[in-house]
Structures are given as structure tokens and as C-alpha cells.
Amino acid sequence: MSRFDWLSEFLARLHDENVLVRRGLAKALAPAHVLVIDPEDWAKAAAIAAEFGCRWAALWGDELGAKYILYMVLEYGGDYLALRARIPTENPVTPSVVPHFACADRMERHIHDLLGLTFSGHPDDRRWTRHQAWPAHRFPLRRDFPVEGESPDPTPPDSDYPFRRVLGGGVYEIPVGPVHAGIIEPGHFRFQAVGEEILQLEERLGYVHKGIEKIAQGRDPSALVRLAGRVSGDSTVAHAWAACQAMERAARCQVPRRALYLRALMAERERVANHLGDIGAICNDVGFAFALYQLSRLKEQWLRRNQQLFKHRLMMDAVLPGGVAVNLDAEQIDALRADHRRLRAELHTPFDIIDDHPSLEDRLVTTGRLPADAARRLGVLGYVGKASGQGFDVRRDNPYPPYDSVPVTVPVYAEGDVAARVRVRMEEITITLGIMDKLLDTLPTGEVQGLWPAVTRACEGLGCVEGWRGEILTYVRLDETGRVMRFFPRDPSWLTWPALEQLILGNIVPDFPVCNKSVNGSYSGHDL
Amino acid sequence: MLRILRTTLRTGVITEPVSVVDDELVRLGIKVKQVLDARFGGSLALREVDAGSCNGCELEIHALNNPYYDAERFGVHFVASPRHADALLVTGPVSRHMAAALQRTYQATPAPKLVIAAGTCACDGGEFGVTYASCGAVANVIPVDVSIPGCPPTPLALLKGILAAVNRRS
């Protein structure tokens, strides 16, 4: 099967439905194929894409001159398709695609809150990212909105958000957050329950909105990567890489192959560290502290090696535009190989125990089930998707170097419960250890930092990286002096947060922490 | 069950003796023991508040409880409610959307109370600064006693900062 061999059929269907596709810009976001359409055809094109079987992946808006640009990214057979439309500024209304892609819900509301585009026919007109830091009629991402804000007054709490309530005898409501009982990020959860059973969960996020899209504007590439590395601290390597990839594609920067291998090595190390921590934490949430202490011990050793070889325990600021900030000598490579052998041997027993422990099984099997059809409808990614029959992995399905030469196998399960999500993550650690060995065995020689080319024309690029949570899509637009004009990193959490609302239904309230941990959405990566 | 016990026994106690980690830590540790014993009933109850961080700081605060650092041996432990807390450990630039929640958490903490700002963002706003969405440093929202820089601060730096905070009151 070759790339985009389905596109002619898709274009024929658009043509049949009288959707006019304009020429030009097709390669502007390579490897995605861009189709420019009219705004009035926006929802119709989405309907055709949904029927065609496309996965909905991302949506962002941009203010360009006297118009708005809307981008929607879809994926089919591993190929990315980007639909682009120009929205007039005097009446920025576009038909909503939510009737066709339920997962577009929060991203459309986010764009409305930040850029002021209206999506007509959206089934939910409540604010999402906006709380009370700016008024409903003002839009921070617009050029006329000052980055420092318009009012120095303290921001009141968002206390009148209209949650949906379940009525009936014995139904009660449990508000949780934004400050949670554990050491975790802030967000609000509103449960409707009868006895112990959860009838409905509504998430209210946006508490850690830090204006990342706004403060990205005007930065040079290095400053943008520093910010990208702080979109979600646990995914610092993956987000920094995705931002670099987007800018490198835009500016046509050649990255030395050794640097790409080192980026992959760091991204895989990030995957191992987070999986180790989370598997332990999931087990601990059901009272199995053994796994937490064993795995956090191994994680700590792993982070100390990061500090030693990559100058930072989380490898922050190690990925730079055009290359990486670190290099490895032969002795360090041998040390890493020995680490991999040791970790493999050390994980054998705890993984075996987790896999075959009746009291764990009792708590994790059938808990927090996300059926495959719901996962597909929600466009769920990463280990949440893989545990529910959705095996998409950018490294395998749209391989970016060095994964074009390092094969990736993807574990997929159909069960969709917490146990399956744990199993996917245990297997991913094992697979990743193999990938890292291969990266070290075939590590090219040469430079680790390429030359950043002088940018003399406005350009844009799309980064597609498989972080440990799943696919990260990052859009960057540079102006003719090479400054960042638009940055939108779509963390996979955008798609997994809504899945938590689904998979928790019918579970008992005390199982919420373990269900939440098994999904582990990033609040910061979502709230931006 | 036997396998669990065997693995646990074979792993043994890996918590690092303080002298291996840092001499400064030993000095602070001993002093803090005295301070905590004298004034905090033997232990310091910390309430962690993420007021807008990227979650990097949270990873390192978690590490404080892993078997290598085991902060509880110094009498430092994390509690689920500000009402049980002697001190708040606050991370992040304070997002405007979290400002009220942070103030309420501060008000809910019984006096006398300590506030420790953990991480570069909590100290000065870091990469996010003061904007339409961010209040910047924690000190812009609630009074701060001790600041711990670092992006994120390492578990060791966090521990030193916490120990410094309780020493300050003595």
C-alpha cells in the first residue's frame, strides 16, 4: 500500500457532494496533504470524512491578516489530511463538525473561547477553556488583545459554570477539585451518583490555562522549544521534538541523523520513565504498594541516569531546533546497554506478579471499560486507544526518522479495561527497551547539531510525534523573519479526557482514582 | 505472596543514608528533627498545591516519597487537606484560573502556616511570566516564606527547601 492511495476516492466523494477543493498549498504541511475548501463546505467535508472512516485528530484557528484560517487534521491509513478554510473576520461563523466527530467538541469550544470563532450547530454552547480571567466577548488569541491582559483585577472563581445534573430519587452530586487530595494537577470533576454507582461524570478543566498559545507569539525557534518543553512536563522531550519537527519542516532545516537517533532515545526513555511510574501508581491506587515501591525504585535509577548523561532528570531542554544539546560517547552507550539489560531482568518478577495476582485482577479487570467502538468514535490515542482496539502509533503508521529504520511493534488489546491499559504499558516498556537497543546499535556517527537556516519567507509546518501518551500534533507558523506567529501543540490528552467521562460510567466512586490514573490525561497539556 | 516477600527481601532497604546524599542535608536533617520535635509535634504536614505548573515539579515531588529519598523519615509527610497542613508546597506560575482556589486553600490552612514556593515558575513566573492568563510568582497571590528555584527542583533541592523552611521559623 502506498501513501495516499485512497485520496483520489476521497476527492471523488467530495466532488460528488459538490465540495469545491481549491488548488495550491497541498504540500504546505507535509507529510500531511492540505485541501483548501470553502468555509460553507466545512461540515459537509467532515461528514464525508467521517463516513469515509477518517480519524479526527486536531483543530486550530489562526488570525492571518484580515481573515481567520481554520485547520482540521484527519488521519486515514496512517496518512494525514489537513482541511483548510478561510473564515471572513466580519462574520466568523463556521458549521460545527461535532455532529460528525464527537471528539471535536472541546477543541471547537477552545477556539471559540480564545479566538472568537463561532461553530454553528455545536450541541454545547458553554465556555470551556475560559473561566473568568477574561470576559466572554473578548478573545485572547486575537491580535488586538494584549498579552498582559486587559484588567489587573484579581480573577474571581468560575463558580457558576452550568454543570449538567441528573435528577431523581437518591441521586446525589459529588464535586471534586480543582485542588485534589493527592500530588496531582488541578481540575474539577462533578459526579452524579446513586449509592456507589457513578451515573455521570463531567470534567471541568482549564484551571491551568497559562496562555501558552499567546506567549508563543514573537518567540524565536529556541525560545519556542523551551516553551514547548513545558507544555506538559512529563512529555517534555516529545513536545519539544514535535515543535522542532514542525519548525524544521517549515524552515527546511536538515537535522543530523545522529541527533534524530538521540531524540528518539530520549523520547523512548521518557516513555519508560512515565510507564514505570504510572503502572506503580495504578497498582497503589488499589492498595498494592509493592508495585509502586519496586517500580518507583527502578524509575529513580532511570532518572539518575538521565541526569548523568542528558544533564537533566526529565531531559528538559535537551532537544534544540536543528539538533540536540547532548551527545554520547562509547562508554556512555555501553552504560545504557547495561541499563537496558538490567531493567529487563529486574522487571521480570514485578511484571510477572502484576500479571498474575488475584487481588489486583479483582480490582483492575473489567474496571473502567472503554469499548472499542467508543474508543474509535472518540479518536482515543496512545495506551488508552491501544487497550481498546485502536492501534494507531505515529512511529509505525507515519514513521518519522529514525523510526523509518527502526521498526516499532504495537500491542493492541480489545478488553479496554484498566488491566488492559496496564498490560499495554508493560508491553510497551519491553518493546521500547528493544527499540533503544536498536537505536544504540545503529547510532550514526557525526554531528548532533545542524545549522538553523535563515528564514526569509513566511512558512508553516506540522510536527507529528508519538509521545508516551500517544500522538502529538504540533502546528507552527513562522513569519518572514523566522519568528513564531502561531503555535498549537495538540496533546493526546485532548482526546483521552472525554474518554474518561465514558469509561467511568457504571463504575463505583472509589474506583475513580484508579480509572483516572490508568488514563492519566495531562491537565497542563490540555489547558494550554 | 512468597514471590512478593522474596523480591522485597532481596531488594532490601535502599533508602540512602543521609551522609551519602549530602553533608548539608545531614546538618539540616538533624536540626529539622529537633525543630519538628520541639514545635511541630514531631512531624511536618505538607499540602501540595499545583497552581498552574506544567506537572514537571509534581514528578519530582512524587520522587520525594520514593524509597531512595523517603522524606517521611525526616517527619515530612503529605496530607490530603489544607486543614491538616502545617505548610503549603505550591508549584507553578499561579494561573489566573487557579488564583482563587489557591487563596482559599491558603485560608483553609490553620495558622501558623508556612508557604513554600517550589520551582522556578513559583519563584518568579518562569517561562510563563505575568500575562492575561498567569499571575506569575506565588508571592503575587499569597505570602511566601521560602522559595525553591529549579525547573523542576530536584528531590534533594526540594528536601533542602522544606528543611530550610522549618528552620526559618526556629
Short mmCIF file of N, CA, C and O in Angstrom, two decimals, chain A residues 431-480:
data_model
loop_
_atom_site.label_atom_id
_atom_site.label_comp_id
_atom_site.label_asym_id
_atom_site.label_seq_id
_atom_site.Cartn_x
_atom_site.Cartn_y
_atom_site.Cartn_z
N ILE A 431 8.97 -3.53 24.67
CA ILE A 431 9.22 -3.22 23.25
C ILE A 431 10.20 -2.05 23.14
O ILE A 431 11.14 -2.07 22.35
N THR A 432 9.99 -1.04 23.99
CA THR A 432 10.84 0.16 23.94
C THR A 432 12.29 -0.16 24.29
O THR A 432 13.22 0.41 23.71
N LEU A 433 12.49 -1.10 25.22
CA LEU A 433 13.87 -1.49 25.54
C LEU A 433 14.54 -2.06 24.29
O LEU A 433 15.72 -1.77 24.01
N GLY A 434 13.80 -2.82 23.50
CA GLY A 434 14.33 -3.35 22.24
C GLY A 434 14.63 -2.23 21.25
O GLY A 434 15.67 -2.23 20.59
N ILE A 435 13.71 -1.25 21.18
CA ILE A 435 13.91 -0.12 20.27
C ILE A 435 15.18 0.65 20.65
O ILE A 435 16.00 1.02 19.81
N MET A 436 15.35 0.86 21.95
CA MET A 436 16.52 1.64 22.40
C MET A 436 17.82 0.89 22.11
O MET A 436 18.82 1.51 21.73
N ASP A 437 17.80 -0.44 22.27
CA ASP A 437 18.99 -1.22 21.91
C ASP A 437 19.31 -1.05 20.44
O ASP A 437 20.46 -0.84 20.06
N LYS A 438 18.27 -1.12 19.62
CA LYS A 438 18.46 -0.97 18.18
C LYS A 438 18.99 0.43 17.85
O LYS A 438 19.89 0.60 17.01
N LEU A 439 18.46 1.45 18.52
CA LEU A 439 18.93 2.82 18.28
C LEU A 439 20.41 2.94 18.61
O LEU A 439 21.17 3.57 17.88
N LEU A 440 20.81 2.33 19.73
CA LEU A 440 22.22 2.41 20.12
C LEU A 440 23.10 1.61 19.15
O LEU A 440 24.20 2.03 18.81
N ASP A 441 22.60 0.43 18.71
CA ASP A 441 23.38 -0.41 17.80
C ASP A 441 23.62 0.27 16.46
O ASP A 441 24.63 0.03 15.82
N THR A 442 22.65 1.07 16.04
CA THR A 442 22.75 1.66 14.70
C THR A 442 22.96 3.18 14.76
O THR A 442 22.73 3.87 13.77
N LEU A 443 23.38 3.67 15.91
CA LEU A 443 23.55 5.12 16.09
C LEU A 443 24.55 5.67 15.08
O LEU A 443 25.71 5.28 15.07
N PRO A 444 24.11 6.58 14.20
CA PRO A 444 25.03 7.11 13.20
C PRO A 444 26.11 7.99 13.84
O PRO A 444 25.90 8.52 14.94
N THR A 445 27.23 8.10 13.16
CA THR A 445 28.27 9.00 13.66
C THR A 445 27.98 10.40 13.11
O THR A 445 27.08 10.59 12.30
N GLY A 446 28.74 11.37 13.58
CA GLY A 446 28.61 12.72 13.03
C GLY A 446 28.10 13.74 14.04
O GLY A 446 28.09 13.48 15.24
N GLU A 447 27.68 14.85 13.49
CA GLU A 447 27.26 15.99 14.31
C GLU A 447 25.94 15.71 15.03
O GLU A 447 25.19 14.82 14.64
N VAL A 448 25.67 16.50 16.09
CA VAL A 448 24.37 16.41 16.74
C VAL A 448 23.60 17.73 16.64
O VAL A 448 22.51 17.86 17.17
N GLN A 449 24.19 18.70 15.95
CA GLN A 449 23.51 19.99 15.81
C GLN A 449 23.64 20.48 14.38
O GLN A 449 24.76 20.68 13.90
N GLY A 450 22.52 20.65 13.70
CA GLY A 450 22.54 21.17 12.34
C GLY A 450 22.46 22.68 12.35
O GLY A 450 22.19 23.31 13.39
N LEU A 451 22.66 23.25 11.20
CA LEU A 451 22.63 24.70 11.08
C LEU A 451 21.17 25.14 10.91
O LEU A 451 20.44 24.57 10.12
N TRP A 452 20.77 26.15 11.69
CA TRP A 452 19.41 26.65 11.53
C TRP A 452 19.38 27.61 10.34
O TRP A 452 20.09 28.61 10.34
N PRO A 453 18.60 27.30 9.30
CA PRO A 453 18.65 28.13 8.08
C PRO A 453 18.01 29.50 8.32
O PRO A 453 17.12 29.64 9.15
N ALA A 454 18.49 30.48 7.57
CA ALA A 454 17.88 31.81 7.65
C ALA A 454 16.51 31.74 6.99
O ALA A 454 16.39 31.32 5.85
N VAL A 455 15.47 32.10 7.75
CA VAL A 455 14.12 32.08 7.20
C VAL A 455 13.83 33.42 6.56
O VAL A 455 13.99 34.47 7.19
N THR A 456 13.46 33.43 5.29
CA THR A 456 13.23 34.69 4.60
C THR A 456 11.81 34.80 4.06
O THR A 456 11.44 35.79 3.45
N ARG A 457 11.01 33.74 4.28
CA ARG A 457 9.62 33.80 3.80
C ARG A 457 8.74 33.21 4.90
O ARG A 457 9.19 32.37 5.69
N ALA A 458 7.50 33.65 4.93
CA ALA A 458 6.57 33.07 5.90
C ALA A 458 6.37 31.60 5.56
O ALA A 458 6.31 31.23 4.39
N CYS A 459 6.32 30.76 6.57
CA CYS A 459 6.18 29.33 6.31
C CYS A 459 5.50 28.67 7.49
O CYS A 459 5.36 29.26 8.56
N GLU A 460 5.04 27.44 7.29
CA GLU A 460 4.34 26.73 8.35
C GLU A 460 4.72 25.26 8.30
O GLU A 460 5.18 24.76 7.27
N GLY A 461 4.54 24.58 9.42
CA GLY A 461 4.90 23.16 9.45
C GLY A 461 4.09 22.43 10.50
O GLY A 461 3.54 23.02 11.43
N LEU A 462 4.02 21.11 10.31
CA LEU A 462 3.27 20.25 11.22
C LEU A 462 4.23 19.21 11.79
O LEU A 462 4.91 18.52 11.03
N GLY A 463 4.28 19.10 13.10
CA GLY A 463 5.09 18.07 13.75
C GLY A 463 4.19 16.94 14.20
O GLY A 463 3.11 17.19 14.74
N CYS A 464 4.59 15.70 13.97
CA CYS A 464 3.80 14.53 14.36
C CYS A 464 4.73 13.57 15.10
O CYS A 464 5.59 12.96 14.47
N VAL A 465 4.56 13.46 16.40
CA VAL A 465 5.47 12.66 17.22
C VAL A 465 4.65 11.76 18.14
O VAL A 465 3.63 12.20 18.68
N GLU A 466 5.08 10.53 18.31
CA GLU A 466 4.40 9.64 19.25
C GLU A 466 5.02 9.83 20.63
O GLU A 466 6.09 9.30 20.92
N GLY A 467 4.37 10.62 21.46
CA GLY A 467 4.82 10.77 22.84
C GLY A 467 4.41 9.55 23.63
O GLY A 467 3.75 8.65 23.10
N TRP A 468 4.71 9.54 24.92
CA TRP A 468 4.36 8.34 25.70
C TRP A 468 2.85 8.23 25.90
O TRP A 468 2.32 7.16 26.11
N ARG A 469 2.13 9.37 25.80
CA ARG A 469 0.67 9.31 25.91
C ARG A 469 0.01 9.02 24.57
O ARG A 469 -1.17 8.75 24.51
N GLY A 470 0.77 9.15 23.48
CA GLY A 470 0.20 8.96 22.15
C GLY A 470 0.62 10.09 21.22
O GLY A 470 1.52 10.87 21.53
N GLU A 471 -0.12 10.18 20.11
CA GLU A 471 0.24 11.11 19.04
C GLU A 471 0.16 12.58 19.50
O GLU A 471 -0.86 13.03 20.00
N ILE A 472 1.26 13.30 19.28
CA ILE A 472 1.27 14.75 19.49
C ILE A 472 1.33 15.40 18.12
O ILE A 472 2.16 15.03 17.29
N LEU A 473 0.42 16.34 17.86
CA LEU A 473 0.44 17.08 16.60
C LEU A 473 0.70 18.54 16.93
O LEU A 473 -0.03 19.13 17.74
N THR A 474 1.73 19.10 16.34
CA THR A 474 2.09 20.48 16.67
C THR A 474 2.17 21.32 15.41
O THR A 474 2.89 20.97 14.47
N TYR A 475 1.43 22.40 15.42
CA TYR A 475 1.44 23.32 14.28
C TYR A 475 2.25 24.56 14.65
O TYR A 475 2.07 25.12 15.73
N VAL A 476 3.15 24.96 13.75
CA VAL A 476 3.89 26.20 13.96
C VAL A 476 3.88 27.00 12.66
O VAL A 476 4.11 26.46 11.58
N ARG A 477 3.60 28.29 12.78
CA ARG A 477 3.73 29.19 11.63
C ARG A 477 4.78 30.24 11.96
O ARG A 477 4.76 30.83 13.04
N LEU A 478 5.73 30.41 11.04
CA LEU A 478 6.79 31.40 11.22
C LEU A 478 6.56 32.55 10.25
O LEU A 478 6.04 32.34 9.14
N ASP A 479 6.95 33.75 10.66
CA ASP A 479 6.85 34.87 9.72
C ASP A 479 8.13 34.98 8.90
O ASP A 479 9.04 34.16 9.05
N GLU A 480 8.24 36.00 8.07
CA GLU A 480 9.37 36.07 7.14
C GLU A 480 10.69 36.38 7.83
O GLU A 480 11.74 36.34 7.21
#
